[in-house]
Coordinates of C-alpha atoms in Angstrom, one line a residue:
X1 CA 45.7 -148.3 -33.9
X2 CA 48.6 -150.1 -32.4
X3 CA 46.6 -152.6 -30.8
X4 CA 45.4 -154.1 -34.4
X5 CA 48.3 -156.8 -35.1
X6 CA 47.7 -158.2 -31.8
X7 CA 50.7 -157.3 -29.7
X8 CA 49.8 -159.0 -26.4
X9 CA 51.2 -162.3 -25.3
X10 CA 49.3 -164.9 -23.5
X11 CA 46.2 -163.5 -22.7
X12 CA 47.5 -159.9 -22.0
X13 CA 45.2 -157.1 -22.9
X14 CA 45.4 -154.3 -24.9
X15 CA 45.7 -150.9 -24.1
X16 CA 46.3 -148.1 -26.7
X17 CA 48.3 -144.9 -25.3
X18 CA 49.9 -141.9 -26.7
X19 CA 53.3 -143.2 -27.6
X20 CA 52.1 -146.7 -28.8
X21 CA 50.3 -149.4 -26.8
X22 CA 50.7 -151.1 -23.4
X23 CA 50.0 -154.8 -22.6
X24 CA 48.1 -155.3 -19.0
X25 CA 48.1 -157.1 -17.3
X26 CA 50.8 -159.6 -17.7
X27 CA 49.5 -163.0 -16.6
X28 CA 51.7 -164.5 -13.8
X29 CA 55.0 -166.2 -15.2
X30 CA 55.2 -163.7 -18.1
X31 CA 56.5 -159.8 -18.3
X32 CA 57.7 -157.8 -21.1
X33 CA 56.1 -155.1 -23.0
X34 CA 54.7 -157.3 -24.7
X35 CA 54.2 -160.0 -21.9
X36 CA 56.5 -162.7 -23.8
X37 CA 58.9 -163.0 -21.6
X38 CA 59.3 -165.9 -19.4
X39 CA 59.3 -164.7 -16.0
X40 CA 63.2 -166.2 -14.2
X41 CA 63.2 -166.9 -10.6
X42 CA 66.8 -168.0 -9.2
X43 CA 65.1 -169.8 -6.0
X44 CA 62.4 -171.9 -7.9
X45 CA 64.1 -175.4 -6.8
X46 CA 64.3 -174.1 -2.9
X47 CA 60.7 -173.0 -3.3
X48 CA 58.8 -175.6 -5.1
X49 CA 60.7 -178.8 -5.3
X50 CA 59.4 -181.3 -2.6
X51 CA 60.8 -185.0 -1.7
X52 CA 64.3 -184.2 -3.3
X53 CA 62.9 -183.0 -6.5
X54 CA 64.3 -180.5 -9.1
X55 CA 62.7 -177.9 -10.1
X56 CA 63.2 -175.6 -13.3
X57 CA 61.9 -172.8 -14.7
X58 CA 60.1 -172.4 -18.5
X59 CA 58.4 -169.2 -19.9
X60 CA 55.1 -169.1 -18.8
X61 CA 56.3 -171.6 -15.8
X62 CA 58.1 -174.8 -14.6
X63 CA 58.6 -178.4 -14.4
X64 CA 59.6 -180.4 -11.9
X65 CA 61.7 -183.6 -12.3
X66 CA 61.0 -186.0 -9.2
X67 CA 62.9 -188.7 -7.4
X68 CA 62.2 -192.3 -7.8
X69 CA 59.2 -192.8 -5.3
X70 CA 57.6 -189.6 -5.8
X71 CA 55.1 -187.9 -8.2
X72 CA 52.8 -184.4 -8.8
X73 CA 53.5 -180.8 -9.9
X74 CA 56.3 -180.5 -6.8
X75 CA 56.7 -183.6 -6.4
X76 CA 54.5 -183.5 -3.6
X77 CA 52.8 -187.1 -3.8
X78 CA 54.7 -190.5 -2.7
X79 CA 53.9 -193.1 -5.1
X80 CA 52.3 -196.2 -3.4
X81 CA 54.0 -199.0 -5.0
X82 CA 51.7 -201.7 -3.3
X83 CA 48.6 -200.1 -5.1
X84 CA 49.1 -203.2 -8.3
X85 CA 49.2 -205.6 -5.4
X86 CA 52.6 -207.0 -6.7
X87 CA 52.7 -209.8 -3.4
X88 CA 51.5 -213.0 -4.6
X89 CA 50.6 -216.1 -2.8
X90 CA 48.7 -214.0 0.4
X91 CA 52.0 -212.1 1.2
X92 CA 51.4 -208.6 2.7
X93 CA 53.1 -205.5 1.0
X94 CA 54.8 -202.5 2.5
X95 CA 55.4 -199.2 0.7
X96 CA 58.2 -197.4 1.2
X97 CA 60.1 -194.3 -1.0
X98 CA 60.2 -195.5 -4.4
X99 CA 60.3 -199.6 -3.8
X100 CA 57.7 -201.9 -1.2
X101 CA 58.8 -204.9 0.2
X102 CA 56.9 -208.0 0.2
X103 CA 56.7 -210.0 3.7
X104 CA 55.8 -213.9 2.9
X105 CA 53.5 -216.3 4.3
X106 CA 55.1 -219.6 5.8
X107 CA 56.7 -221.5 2.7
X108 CA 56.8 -218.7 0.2
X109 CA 59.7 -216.6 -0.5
X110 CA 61.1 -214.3 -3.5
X111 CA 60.8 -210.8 -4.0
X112 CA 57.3 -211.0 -4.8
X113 CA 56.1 -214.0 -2.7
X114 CA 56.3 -216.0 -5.5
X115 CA 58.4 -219.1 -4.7

């Protein structure tokens, strides 16, 4: 029995045949006879990547790498800089791609409100 030693990759099962064994099915992201081989796509950045992000494949599936600002899987979530509450001294904070922007009360000034 073929099947004995475990052939299948990544959760595969196994089937014994006449001429050997075959491995079904291949879980997405994985083919091969043995279902070890990292599926390739030449389109994944056009597909996935969101918010100027770069996507790349790995066996078994990909990683994105995301621009300052953004965040998620496919980069799909802007990150909201203002959540820390970064303006001091009352000053209201705006959030914008990868940076906010602090606007001052009367008297204060400095990046952060703080002067």
């Amino acid at each position: 029995d073929e099947c004995a030693s475990s052939p299948c990759k990544n959760g595969a099962s196994c089937n014994t045949t006449d001429d050997g064994y075959s491995c079904q099915p291949c879980p997405a992201g994985w083919q091969g006879k043995d279902c070890d081989e990292g599926v390739k796509s030449t389109n994944v950045n056009q597909a996935l990547a969101k918010n100027g992000g770069t996507c790349e494949n790995h066996p078994g599936g990909y990683s994105c790498s995301c621009d300052n600002g953004y965040t998620g899987k496919n980069c799909e979530q802007e990150i909201n800089e203002c959540a820390n509450n970064p303006c001091l001294n009352g000053g209201k904070c705006h959030d914008e791609a990868g940076r906010y922007v602090c606007e001052c009360p009367a008297g204060y000034e400095g990046t952060n409100c703080e002067n």
